[in-house]
Amino acid sequence: MFDPLARGVIRRPRTTLAVWAVLVVTCLALALGVIGEGLFPRLHSGEPRVPGAESQEGRDILEASAEGGEEVTLLVQGTDLTDPAVVEGLAAELIPVRQEVERLDGVASVIDPFLSPEGPSDPLVASLVSSAEDGFLLIAELEPDLEDDTARTAVENRLEEVPAELTEVAPEATGLVSSTERIVSAVTGQVEADLVRGEAIALPLSLVVMVVVFGGFLAASMPLVGALASIAGGLGALLGFAQVIDLDAVVVNVVTVLGLGLSIDYGLLMVSRYREEVADLVASTASTGLPLRRRKRRAHGRAVVEEAVRRTVLTAGRTVTFSAVTIAVAVSSLMVLSPDILRSLGAAGVSVVVIALASALTLVPALLVLLGGRLQRPSLLSRVPALDRQLARLGDVAPENGVFARLARGVHRRPWFVIVGVVAVLGLLASPVLGLQLRNSTTDLIPASSDQREFISVLGENYPAATTPPVLVVAETDVETADAWAQEEVAGLPDVTGAISTGTTGEHTVVGVEIDSTDAGGEVATDVVTAVRALDPPFPTWVVGQAANQVDFLGAVADGLPLAGGLVLLAVAVLLFLMTGSVLIPLKAVVVNALGLAAALGVTTWVFQEGHLADLLGFTPIGGLETYVVVVVVAFGFGLAMDYEVFLLARIKEYWDAGHDNDAAVEQGLQRSGRIITSAALIITLVFLGFVAGELMVIKQVGLALAVTVLIDATLVRMLLVPATMTVLGRWNWWAPAPLRRLHERIGITH
């Protein structure tokens, strides 16, 4: 497979680049809306859906029975409704406003508190008046099933003009306009802004690191070209998914950052291995008697370049493929879970991994064929007096004896001390997980800088009658029966402060349950949901709301976890066995990766749930981590950890197969791969941290969690814990029962 692929790219490098160029341009044009609607307008946001769950069935009942259309709401502040003169003036000013809005296309009705003869003091319009009597709501209800975005926009724009028309009566009047569409747009628009900001930070920093690693711009640019191609291909793949499934806005950034990081990792490995193969080819000509300078000059020749590229694809290409398959399996485990957002993340994640793999196996080798000879020439930066020696040393192939080999020898001398120390540190970092609170946020996802976040905050604080109770019960019965049950059984539950019907929807009555907490997704709310569901009413009920959605989401994840985890463990065991021929190495890899993930989640919990670094990172703590963020971090983080495991084991196995003893194989394997692993980890950490600079809380949590995962894995786990455990196990690292050993001899995959 790899040899024909390498030879095909070597024969037609320009054709390969042309195909990628067409793919990139087409994907970007489609995804960014140059051709057609584009990706971002197709995204949605809201509570994660759990098909078949009680909360989802209840929500479907409410949505199906909703008779009115979407509402566009104007929240006016800065008006003194205790002053009769102000009230009278506002009532007069709003008459022509209502009439004009009602005449707009798509508007079914307009209401405000001044429609009543009694004005804002009428109890019937209390929900439209601020509890502080300093503002009011004007609501334009659109026609049902209105799909004309132009009509909705016209209503929103007209309502935005209203506060300025009230200044003669209320000089300090200000207004905020909100609708479901505007709330969703606040999230999807921020997704696009955060994506641009994250890449604007990550790509330049990555280039700087790779220039240092490779000692020049040309070699450093090749992984970035692959990364840019993967971003474009990933956006195109996401646009394709958006045609057939509801794609949540956060999927774009999470999947894009994964593709960006993997492409840089794989490109870094391919270019580094190419330079190593060129050095080996130059060294192999020593017997010709030619001077070293002439032998190095031959490295610029096409024959040497092509052979080095072929060897790179055969060796590093296999490693990259093993890594990609392992990550794809880990990410695809999300697809066996029932929540829609996890399924879409899994499907989109796999597609991006495949694109990153394709760019590493075809695009980067094609660039090496065309430009590989120039990589052996001194970089322009080497002419800078302060940089020449440093860049020459860093840009050269790693020596057989260096800092990573010395590190391995130090670990060999005290392996148990290293194991105990690293495990203790990881345990300390993981300890905050013991208090982890999981949440499925709704409006908390809206950026703090958005006027929609301000609208929701003011509405919740000053318009309690206009807000939905934190827990709702959809009861299949009449109002009288539902109210009697609510008063007799629900109202007496712990932490419940009130329960009464709030309306009817066809054959169903909706009971609102008020709780002794302002946190609709907190522990009190989830306890109330559990208690209400434990009741046995004489009619069917469905408990809905944020807390109910959280309970159902966690239940769905727990139900699917054995299958998802089992598939990942089985795949890792098979893949690493095919690679190493060992049954102990896969087991050890799972254990050490789990320790690293626990530590990363502990740090993330410490930051986002407990609120440490909130000022530095620019967020307001919401008392927990997003449930699907934790699931995604475990799946993606495990895959990334296996990425570096494969990088390291591939080189160690090369030396073991060449006849070195276990400790020597570990030393040389770590020496050869250590700089690549640490450089790749530094780059991908910068990529993830670039997305922490965004405003969406979910993206911040994912970015920091994955950055910490990679940082811990590439330092404590990969550089210390893995060599220490391999030292303790010795030859047992490579043990397998005789039947499996014979099987590996037949089907095992080696360089």
XYZ file of C-alpha atoms in Angstrom:
751
model
C 0.000 0.000 0.000
C 2.589 2.555 1.097
C 5.175 1.818 -1.590
C 2.746 2.235 -4.545
C 1.371 5.385 -2.916
C 4.861 6.824 -2.490
C 5.856 5.986 -6.062
C 2.636 7.513 -7.403
C 3.263 10.812 -5.598
C 6.926 10.802 -6.651
C 5.969 10.357 -10.324
C 3.265 13.059 -10.280
C 4.013 15.625 -7.541
C 2.606 18.563 -9.515
C -0.605 16.701 -10.287
C -0.943 15.888 -6.588
C -0.525 19.545 -5.658
C -2.999 20.609 -8.345
C -5.644 18.218 -7.028
C -5.156 19.539 -3.497
C -5.295 23.138 -4.723
C -8.631 22.530 -6.470
C -9.963 20.738 -3.385
C -8.898 23.529 -1.035
C -10.284 26.359 -3.169
C -13.571 24.553 -3.756
C -14.074 23.670 -0.091
C -13.291 27.203 1.079
C -15.554 28.775 -1.533
C -18.453 26.538 -0.538
C -17.907 26.674 3.241
C -17.409 30.445 3.413
C -20.443 31.193 1.261
C -18.635 32.472 -1.820
C -20.704 29.873 -3.669
C -24.105 29.135 -2.136
C -25.276 29.651 1.433
C -22.122 28.518 3.193
C -21.511 26.571 6.402
C -22.064 29.037 9.228
C -25.686 30.022 8.421
C -26.566 26.310 8.558
C -25.364 25.863 12.142
C -27.701 25.785 15.110
C -27.331 26.115 18.865
C -29.308 25.138 21.930
C -29.714 22.333 24.410
C -28.141 19.070 23.252
C -30.832 16.720 21.960
C -31.155 13.185 23.323
C -33.459 11.254 20.973
C -35.901 8.997 22.822
C -35.261 10.556 26.220
C -38.137 11.749 28.405
C -37.065 15.386 28.291
C -36.796 15.272 24.488
C -40.215 13.647 24.099
C -41.724 16.323 26.341
C -40.036 19.079 24.392
C -41.298 17.580 21.137
C -44.856 17.633 22.535
C -44.516 21.301 23.443
C -43.053 22.219 20.058
C -45.675 20.247 18.129
C -48.551 21.881 19.984
C -47.205 25.433 19.810
C -49.831 27.501 17.998
C -48.182 30.905 17.734
C -45.226 31.940 15.664
C -41.781 33.125 16.725
C -41.641 36.199 18.943
C -39.426 39.242 18.450
C -39.128 41.091 21.748
C -38.081 44.656 22.501
C -36.914 45.204 26.078
C -37.040 48.901 26.958
C -35.098 50.157 30.002
C -34.720 53.581 31.589
C -38.407 54.478 31.862
C -40.041 55.505 35.160
C -43.364 53.692 35.127
C -44.253 55.062 38.576
C -44.686 58.519 37.013
C -48.229 58.885 35.523
C -47.020 61.511 33.081
C -44.367 59.137 31.696
C -46.910 56.317 31.434
C -49.367 58.544 29.598
C -46.674 59.811 27.234
C -45.380 56.287 26.477
C -48.927 55.057 25.785
C -49.420 57.833 23.234
C -46.025 57.369 21.566
C -46.478 53.610 21.195
C -49.826 53.740 19.386
C -48.334 54.575 15.937
C -45.412 52.210 16.644
C -47.766 49.259 17.198
C -49.747 50.117 14.111
C -46.650 50.356 11.940
C -45.174 47.101 13.243
C -48.493 45.279 12.757
C -48.486 46.345 9.102
C -45.075 44.778 8.463
C -45.020 41.557 6.450
C -45.160 38.416 8.573
C -46.413 40.068 11.810
C -49.447 38.401 13.411
C -49.865 40.650 16.470
C -48.140 43.185 18.726
C -48.591 43.515 22.488
C -47.229 45.806 25.181
C -48.446 46.815 28.679
C -49.993 50.069 27.384
C -52.701 48.257 25.436
C -54.650 47.862 28.683
C -56.788 50.841 29.799
C -55.180 50.503 33.217
C -51.708 50.537 31.699
C -48.748 48.842 33.391
C -50.659 48.550 36.682
C -53.043 45.984 35.168
C -52.254 42.525 36.683
C -53.037 40.952 33.310
C -49.975 42.599 31.764
C -47.688 42.192 34.784
C -45.394 39.833 32.867
C -44.608 42.694 30.448
C -43.540 45.133 33.173
C -40.221 45.196 35.013
C -40.427 44.289 38.696
C -38.494 47.517 39.362
C -41.022 49.434 37.213
C -38.220 50.913 35.154
C -38.914 49.141 31.864
C -41.323 47.094 29.779
C -41.555 44.562 26.959
C -43.040 45.046 23.503
C -43.565 41.719 21.729
C -44.226 41.226 18.028
C -45.530 37.735 17.292
C -44.724 36.543 13.784
C -46.983 34.398 11.662
C -46.636 30.640 12.248
C -44.137 28.858 9.996
C -42.728 32.141 8.708
C -39.521 31.295 6.844
C -38.828 34.708 5.338
C -35.670 35.944 7.055
C -36.084 39.324 5.377
C -39.448 39.858 7.074
C -38.045 38.903 10.476
C -35.076 41.216 9.994
C -37.394 44.090 9.060
C -39.331 43.616 12.317
C -36.128 43.472 14.363
C -34.744 46.603 12.705
C -37.977 48.516 13.274
C -38.093 47.603 16.955
C -34.480 48.736 17.378
C -35.554 52.237 16.323
C -38.309 52.503 18.956
C -36.253 53.574 22.055
C -34.923 56.629 20.194
C -38.523 57.644 19.434
C -39.393 57.623 23.143
C -36.686 60.011 24.339
C -39.013 63.020 24.549
C -41.080 61.167 27.142
C -38.260 59.058 28.648
C -34.870 60.681 27.881
C -32.891 57.747 29.297
C -34.767 55.048 27.388
C -32.630 52.295 25.859
C -33.616 49.042 24.241
C -32.530 45.505 23.437
C -34.137 43.392 20.715
C -34.088 39.609 20.906
C -35.496 36.580 19.105
C -34.649 32.915 18.849
C -32.857 33.610 15.599
C -30.776 36.380 17.167
C -29.788 34.189 20.105
C -28.636 31.411 17.762
C -26.806 33.943 15.586
C -24.993 35.273 18.654
C -23.473 31.806 19.133
C -22.839 30.902 15.493
C -21.386 34.323 14.748
C -19.038 33.979 17.694
C -18.033 30.524 16.452
C -16.838 32.061 13.202
C -15.077 34.923 15.004
C -13.385 32.550 17.464
C -12.277 30.315 14.595
C -10.582 33.212 12.828
C -9.054 34.494 16.060
C -7.811 31.054 17.103
C -6.128 30.404 13.772
C -4.682 33.929 13.673
C -2.965 33.171 16.981
C -2.101 29.503 16.440
C -0.664 29.518 12.919
C 1.980 32.264 13.365
C 3.113 30.819 16.703
C 3.281 27.352 15.165
C 5.401 28.701 12.316
C 7.851 30.293 14.759
C 8.234 27.033 16.700
C 8.745 25.001 13.530
C 11.298 27.467 12.179
C 13.269 26.882 15.364
C 12.784 23.108 15.169
C 13.759 22.824 11.496
C 16.204 25.707 11.335
C 14.482 27.424 8.406
C 11.239 28.660 6.875
C 10.979 26.193 4.003
C 10.856 23.027 6.089
C 8.651 24.746 8.668
C 6.128 25.827 6.055
C 5.400 22.311 4.765
C 3.438 21.085 7.813
C 1.544 24.389 7.794
C 0.565 23.930 4.155
C -0.814 20.524 5.113
C -2.634 22.097 8.056
C -4.249 24.776 5.898
C -5.370 22.130 3.418
C -6.848 20.100 6.266
C -8.728 23.128 7.605
C -10.249 23.764 4.175
C -11.092 20.102 3.680
C -12.538 19.902 7.182
C -14.809 22.887 6.598
C -15.949 21.300 3.344
C -16.693 18.021 5.116
C -18.657 19.874 7.808
C -20.692 21.620 5.117
C -21.535 18.198 3.721
C -22.650 16.951 7.142
C -24.762 20.091 7.602
C -26.827 19.033 4.589
C -28.037 15.840 6.284
C -27.855 16.451 10.055
C -28.386 19.352 12.457
C -24.859 20.534 13.111
C -24.257 22.322 16.409
C -22.148 25.458 16.186
C -19.477 24.209 18.574
C -18.735 21.237 16.311
C -16.969 23.519 13.826
C -14.320 24.841 16.197
C -13.783 21.560 18.051
C -13.288 19.567 14.857
C -11.257 22.269 13.096
C -8.805 22.581 15.961
C -8.363 18.792 15.964
C -7.615 18.743 12.241
C -5.232 21.682 12.542
C -3.279 20.076 15.359
C -3.092 16.636 13.754
C -1.977 18.003 10.390
C 0.871 19.907 11.996
C 1.848 16.823 14.030
C 1.856 14.564 10.992
C 3.615 17.077 8.770
C 6.278 17.594 11.411
C 6.895 13.850 11.642
C 7.045 13.404 7.856
C 9.481 16.284 7.259
C 11.689 15.231 10.169
C 11.845 11.652 8.932
C 12.647 12.862 5.425
C 15.663 14.786 6.697
C 16.760 11.744 8.663
C 16.503 9.533 5.574
C 18.524 12.028 3.519
C 21.223 12.021 6.210
C 21.304 8.207 6.153
C 21.614 8.193 2.360
C 24.500 10.671 2.537
C 26.217 8.576 5.229
C 25.793 5.401 3.156
C 27.946 6.914 0.382
C 30.976 7.124 2.664
C 32.430 4.026 1.011
C 32.624 5.853 -2.323
C 35.573 7.860 -1.076
C 34.030 11.147 -2.104
C 34.601 14.125 0.195
C 31.763 14.886 2.616
C 30.992 18.177 0.883
C 30.439 16.415 -2.468
C 28.358 13.708 -0.808
C 26.142 16.351 0.780
C 25.839 18.064 -2.577
C 24.484 14.807 -3.980
C 21.692 15.042 -1.410
C 20.281 17.858 -3.521
C 19.924 15.487 -6.475
C 16.526 14.190 -7.550
C 17.419 10.527 -7.071
C 18.324 11.030 -3.406
C 15.260 13.205 -2.791
C 12.899 10.670 -4.337
C 14.416 7.736 -2.446
C 14.249 9.681 0.815
C 10.590 10.519 0.168
C 9.846 6.867 -0.590
C 11.489 5.734 2.643
C 9.662 8.469 4.560
C 6.269 7.297 3.352
C 7.179 3.668 4.125
C 8.284 4.460 7.695
C 6.759 7.684 8.992
C 3.765 7.118 6.710
C 3.016 3.859 8.515
C 3.381 5.588 11.869
C 1.048 8.389 10.812
C -1.482 5.864 9.528
C -1.398 3.898 12.793
C -1.869 7.142 14.696
C -4.741 8.313 12.477
C -6.547 4.983 12.677
C -6.209 4.968 16.475
C -7.504 8.528 16.789
C -10.323 7.835 14.317
C -11.404 4.836 16.380
C -11.349 6.874 19.591
C -13.340 9.701 18.008
C -15.772 7.357 16.250
C -16.730 5.909 19.640
C -18.858 9.056 20.051
C -21.075 7.802 17.231
C -22.417 4.903 19.314
C -23.765 7.340 21.913
C -27.309 8.599 21.395
C -27.012 12.426 21.898
C -27.036 14.144 18.508
C -24.157 16.492 19.279
C -21.842 13.597 20.179
C -22.778 11.694 17.039
C -22.088 14.729 14.861
C -18.775 15.371 16.625
C -17.772 11.762 16.092
C -18.697 11.675 12.399
C -17.128 15.049 11.633
C -14.062 14.227 13.725
C -13.390 11.028 11.796
C -13.657 12.873 8.487
C -11.130 15.488 9.602
C -8.703 12.800 10.799
C -8.944 11.144 7.377
C -8.248 14.473 5.656
C -5.241 15.121 7.912
C -3.922 11.645 7.089
C -4.424 12.174 3.353
C -2.536 15.468 3.417
C 0.346 13.872 5.337
C 0.634 10.924 2.921
C 0.228 12.843 -0.346
C 0.453 16.628 -0.075
C 3.531 16.830 2.174
C 5.456 14.159 0.191
C 4.635 15.990 -3.047
C 6.081 19.189 -1.568
C 9.163 17.256 -0.468
C 9.691 15.855 -3.974
C 9.594 19.346 -5.479
C 11.409 21.244 -2.738
C 13.317 18.549 -0.850
C 16.643 19.346 -2.498
C 16.451 22.928 -1.270
C 15.916 21.743 2.313
C 19.558 20.631 2.433
C 20.804 24.101 1.623
C 21.481 26.623 4.398
C 18.497 28.754 5.353
C 18.553 32.505 4.882
C 18.218 32.748 8.648
C 21.547 30.961 9.020
C 23.212 34.103 7.697
C 22.121 35.991 10.802
C 25.194 35.937 13.106
C 23.261 35.338 16.328
C 21.190 32.505 14.856
C 23.512 30.587 12.557
C 24.936 28.046 15.035
C 21.701 27.548 16.947
C 19.620 26.991 13.809
C 22.225 24.657 12.351
C 22.169 22.537 15.502
C 18.375 22.468 15.770
C 17.779 21.962 12.081
C 20.097 18.976 11.890
C 19.052 15.364 12.407
C 18.908 14.339 16.061
C 22.259 12.782 17.161
C 22.413 9.242 18.524
C 23.312 10.555 21.959
C 21.520 13.635 23.194
C 19.310 15.083 25.895
C 16.516 12.531 25.453
C 18.890 9.566 25.544
C 20.420 10.967 28.742
C 16.914 11.431 30.157
C 16.119 7.791 29.377
C 19.312 6.615 31.069
C 18.409 8.636 34.141
C 14.982 7.008 34.207
C 16.607 3.568 33.813
C 18.602 4.151 36.994
C 15.559 4.955 39.196
C 12.443 3.677 37.409
C 10.346 3.061 40.524
C 11.165 6.497 41.901
C 10.004 8.027 38.598
C 6.823 5.918 38.487
C 5.787 6.764 42.046
C 6.629 10.453 41.621
C 4.809 10.896 38.318
C 1.734 8.973 39.487
C 1.628 11.124 42.641
C 1.775 14.330 40.593
C -0.898 13.088 38.191
C -3.083 12.063 41.125
C -2.753 15.523 42.664
C -3.653 17.193 39.385
C -6.627 14.849 38.961
C -8.040 15.393 42.472
C -10.484 18.227 41.527
C -12.356 15.701 39.354
C -13.799 14.247 42.573
C -16.000 17.346 42.860
C -16.819 17.662 39.167
C -20.300 18.987 38.326
C -21.621 18.309 34.823
C -23.988 20.714 33.065
C -25.864 21.167 29.790
C -25.919 24.929 29.526
C -28.309 26.881 27.338
C -28.074 30.666 27.408
C -24.840 30.450 29.407
C -23.150 29.615 26.101
C -23.899 33.066 24.701
C -20.774 35.262 24.819
C -20.730 37.687 27.740
C -20.108 40.587 25.344
C -23.281 39.864 23.354
C -26.347 42.060 23.797
C -28.385 38.828 23.753
C -26.671 37.721 26.954
C -27.568 41.081 28.514
C -31.171 40.721 27.310
C -31.546 37.276 28.916
C -29.886 38.455 32.132
C -32.186 41.473 32.493
C -35.233 39.372 31.611
C -34.363 36.782 34.268
C -33.736 39.381 36.975
C -36.544 41.865 36.336
C -39.298 39.921 34.548
C -39.883 36.756 36.605
C -43.438 36.372 35.295
C -42.144 36.312 31.705
C -39.535 33.612 32.303
C -40.106 29.870 32.103
C -39.952 27.917 35.394
C -36.729 25.867 35.715
C -38.639 22.576 35.777
C -41.704 21.854 33.641
C -44.005 18.852 33.730
C -46.013 18.044 30.611
C -49.053 16.113 31.891
C -51.498 14.267 29.658
C -54.596 15.375 31.561
C -56.858 18.376 32.118
C -55.923 21.504 34.052
C -57.952 20.715 37.190
C -56.492 17.229 37.580
C -52.961 18.452 36.880
C -53.267 21.299 39.414
C -54.631 18.980 42.087
C -51.752 16.549 41.587
C -49.202 19.365 41.556
C -50.482 20.802 44.839
C -50.827 17.459 46.592
C -47.590 15.772 45.519
C -45.187 18.063 43.684
C -45.457 21.165 45.911
C -44.452 19.153 48.972
C -41.180 17.836 47.532
C -37.872 19.078 49.027
C -36.585 22.337 47.478
C -39.876 22.937 45.610
C -41.340 26.380 46.373
C -44.397 26.193 44.126
C -46.123 24.130 41.440
C -49.057 25.256 39.294
C -50.294 24.857 35.728
C -48.960 27.473 33.336
C -51.019 26.602 30.257
C -52.451 23.884 28.075
C -51.263 22.415 24.789
C -53.995 20.348 23.193
C -54.466 17.240 25.328
C -51.645 18.229 27.670
C -51.319 20.560 30.636
C -48.001 22.197 31.459
C -47.141 22.434 35.166
C -44.433 24.901 36.176
C -42.297 23.871 39.154
C -40.458 26.632 41.013
C -37.401 25.635 43.041
C -35.364 27.062 45.877
C -32.459 27.989 43.593
C -31.708 30.430 40.798
C -29.548 27.852 38.988
C -31.731 25.992 36.485
C -28.993 23.420 35.904
C -27.619 23.076 39.419
C -27.766 20.260 41.926
C -31.058 21.464 43.445
C -32.752 21.457 40.039
C -31.504 17.964 39.151
C -32.632 16.631 42.555
C -36.093 18.075 41.957
C -36.248 16.461 38.500
C -35.327 13.091 39.988
C -37.917 13.492 42.753
C -40.733 14.481 40.365
C -39.942 11.562 38.073
C -40.076 9.214 41.063
C -43.746 10.126 41.653
C -46.482 7.875 40.288
C -49.260 10.110 38.889
C -52.403 8.514 37.401
C -51.615 9.997 33.982
C -48.531 10.109 31.693
C -46.001 12.861 32.438
C -42.792 14.150 30.893
C -40.380 16.290 32.960
C -38.475 18.814 30.825
C -36.098 21.737 31.289
C -32.343 22.238 31.522
C -31.864 19.978 34.536
C -34.052 17.253 33.014
C -32.001 17.434 29.823
C -28.808 17.077 31.875
C -30.116 14.006 33.669
C -31.159 12.375 30.399
C -27.913 13.303 28.644
C -25.820 11.737 31.405
C -28.021 8.676 31.374
C -27.592 8.295 27.624
C -23.811 8.615 27.918
C -23.718 6.094 30.767
C -25.828 3.641 28.767
C -23.573 3.866 25.725
C -20.275 4.043 27.582
C -19.641 0.268 27.892
C -20.024 -0.232 24.143
C -18.049 2.899 23.197
C -15.266 2.176 25.685
C -15.153 -1.478 24.730
C -14.768 -0.667 21.036
C -11.930 1.762 21.748
C -10.075 -0.651 24.026
C -10.462 -3.507 21.558
C -9.255 -1.373 18.654
C -6.254 -0.062 20.615
C -5.337 -3.585 21.685
C -5.507 -4.877 18.105
C -3.669 -1.941 16.529
C -0.844 -1.817 19.049
C -0.527 -5.600 18.932
C -0.176 -5.471 15.137
C 2.448 -2.782 15.577
C 4.469 -4.244 18.478
C 3.515 -7.919 18.810
C 2.961 -7.348 22.539
C -0.132 -7.843 24.680
C 1.276 -5.834 27.599
C 2.092 -2.620 25.733
C -1.573 -1.968 24.771
C -2.663 -2.538 28.379
C 0.045 -0.224 29.696
C -0.859 2.422 27.088
C -4.484 2.476 28.213
C -3.538 2.811 31.887
C -0.997 5.622 31.474
C -3.256 7.494 29.039
C -6.131 7.263 31.506
C -3.925 8.767 34.223
C -2.971 11.649 31.935
C -6.595 12.304 30.956
C -7.725 12.306 34.585
C -5.040 14.871 35.410
C -6.055 17.084 32.474
C -9.728 16.973 33.485
C -8.709 17.799 37.041
C -6.880 20.922 35.902
C -9.838 21.912 33.697
C -12.237 21.442 36.613
C -9.970 23.514 38.865
C -9.980 26.332 36.307
C -13.542 26.447 35.009
C -15.660 25.001 37.815
C -13.759 26.497 40.733
C -13.095 29.740 38.857
C -9.312 29.909 39.081
C -7.737 31.996 36.283
C -11.187 33.387 35.399
C -9.876 36.943 35.058
C -6.878 35.843 33.013
C -8.906 33.704 30.604
C -11.889 36.059 30.520
C -14.868 33.970 31.640
C -17.504 33.819 34.359
C -17.670 30.435 36.167
C -20.968 28.586 35.764
C -20.361 25.975 38.456
C -19.306 23.024 36.311
C -18.109 21.687 32.978
C -20.276 21.051 29.953
C -21.202 17.379 29.873
C -20.399 16.876 26.229
C -17.115 18.753 26.643
C -15.965 16.114 29.122
C -17.018 13.309 26.768
C -15.304 14.966 23.796
C -12.118 15.654 25.762
C -11.929 12.017 26.855
C -12.425 10.749 23.283
C -10.218 13.315 21.525
C -7.672 13.449 24.344
C -7.276 9.676 24.393
C -6.741 9.734 20.646
C -4.109 12.484 20.858
C -2.325 10.643 23.666
C -2.239 7.527 21.505
C -0.805 9.720 18.739
C 2.347 10.323 20.762
C 2.341 6.738 22.039
C 2.515 5.532 18.445
C 5.244 8.075 17.573
C 7.405 6.807 20.432
C 6.679 3.088 20.165
C 7.322 3.043 16.412
C 10.913 4.186 16.943
C 11.511 1.997 19.986
C 10.222 -1.028 18.052
C 12.575 -0.235 15.160
C 15.576 -0.511 17.476
C 14.195 -3.586 19.259
C 13.726 -5.331 15.892
C 17.265 -4.305 14.926
C 18.646 -6.359 17.839
C 19.111 -3.772 20.597
C 18.241 -4.748 24.146
C 15.161 -3.233 25.782
C 16.874 -0.331 27.557
C 18.962 0.593 24.519
C 15.869 0.478 22.300
C 14.045 2.800 24.702
C 17.016 5.185 24.825
C 17.433 5.378 21.065
C 13.712 5.439 20.401
C 13.246 8.316 22.815
C 16.277 10.123 21.423
C 15.008 9.842 17.852
C 11.388 10.739 18.618
C 11.728 12.959 21.709
C 12.325 16.196 19.852
C 9.494 15.459 17.422
C 7.083 14.613 20.240
C 7.941 17.652 22.352
C 7.940 19.977 19.331
C 4.639 18.593 18.066
C 3.176 18.824 21.567
C 4.317 22.424 21.951
C 2.801 23.348 18.611
C -0.526 21.606 19.198
C -0.683 23.101 22.698
C -0.294 26.551 21.160
C -3.033 25.668 18.663
C -5.432 24.683 21.428
C -4.516 27.670 23.608
C -5.165 29.943 20.619
C -8.798 28.882 20.798
C -8.934 29.594 24.536
C -8.656 33.251 23.500
C -12.161 33.017 22.022
C -15.310 34.036 23.893
C -17.424 30.877 23.754
C -17.210 29.041 27.062
C -17.457 25.613 25.415
C -14.521 26.312 23.094
C -12.494 27.687 25.993
C -13.107 24.508 27.984
C -12.260 22.204 25.076
C -9.178 24.219 24.116
C -7.713 24.332 27.614
C -8.556 20.702 28.406
C -6.916 19.388 25.230
C -3.920 21.718 25.625
C -3.338 20.429 29.153
C -3.892 16.853 27.972
C -1.194 17.169 25.318
C 1.187 19.023 27.632
C 0.912 16.428 30.389
C 1.130 13.528 27.965
C 4.219 14.806 26.150
C 6.115 15.544 29.353
C 5.176 13.557 32.438
C 3.655 10.580 30.623
C 5.644 10.118 27.415
C 9.078 11.327 28.586
C 9.051 9.844 32.094
C 6.260 7.390 32.897
C 6.428 5.331 29.681
C 10.244 4.867 29.758
C 10.067 4.029 33.464
C 7.390 1.359 33.019
C 9.218 -0.087 30.014
C 12.391 -0.254 32.098
C 10.623 -2.160 34.877
C 9.008 -4.607 32.457
C 12.191 -5.183 30.460
C 11.815 -8.010 27.949
C 8.232 -8.537 29.178
C 7.307 -5.430 27.190
C 7.424 -7.569 24.071
C 5.747 -10.699 25.479
C 2.790 -12.399 23.886
C 1.450 -15.958 24.179
C 2.930 -18.310 21.587
C -0.209 -18.450 19.394
C -0.429 -14.657 19.274
C 3.283 -14.395 18.641
C 2.965 -16.666 15.621
C -0.043 -14.652 14.483
C 1.962 -11.433 14.659
C 4.750 -13.003 12.623
C 2.217 -13.596 9.839
C 0.104 -10.424 9.923
C 2.066 -7.930 12.028
C 2.890 -4.576 10.459
C 6.474 -3.370 10.778
C 8.699 -0.867 9.025
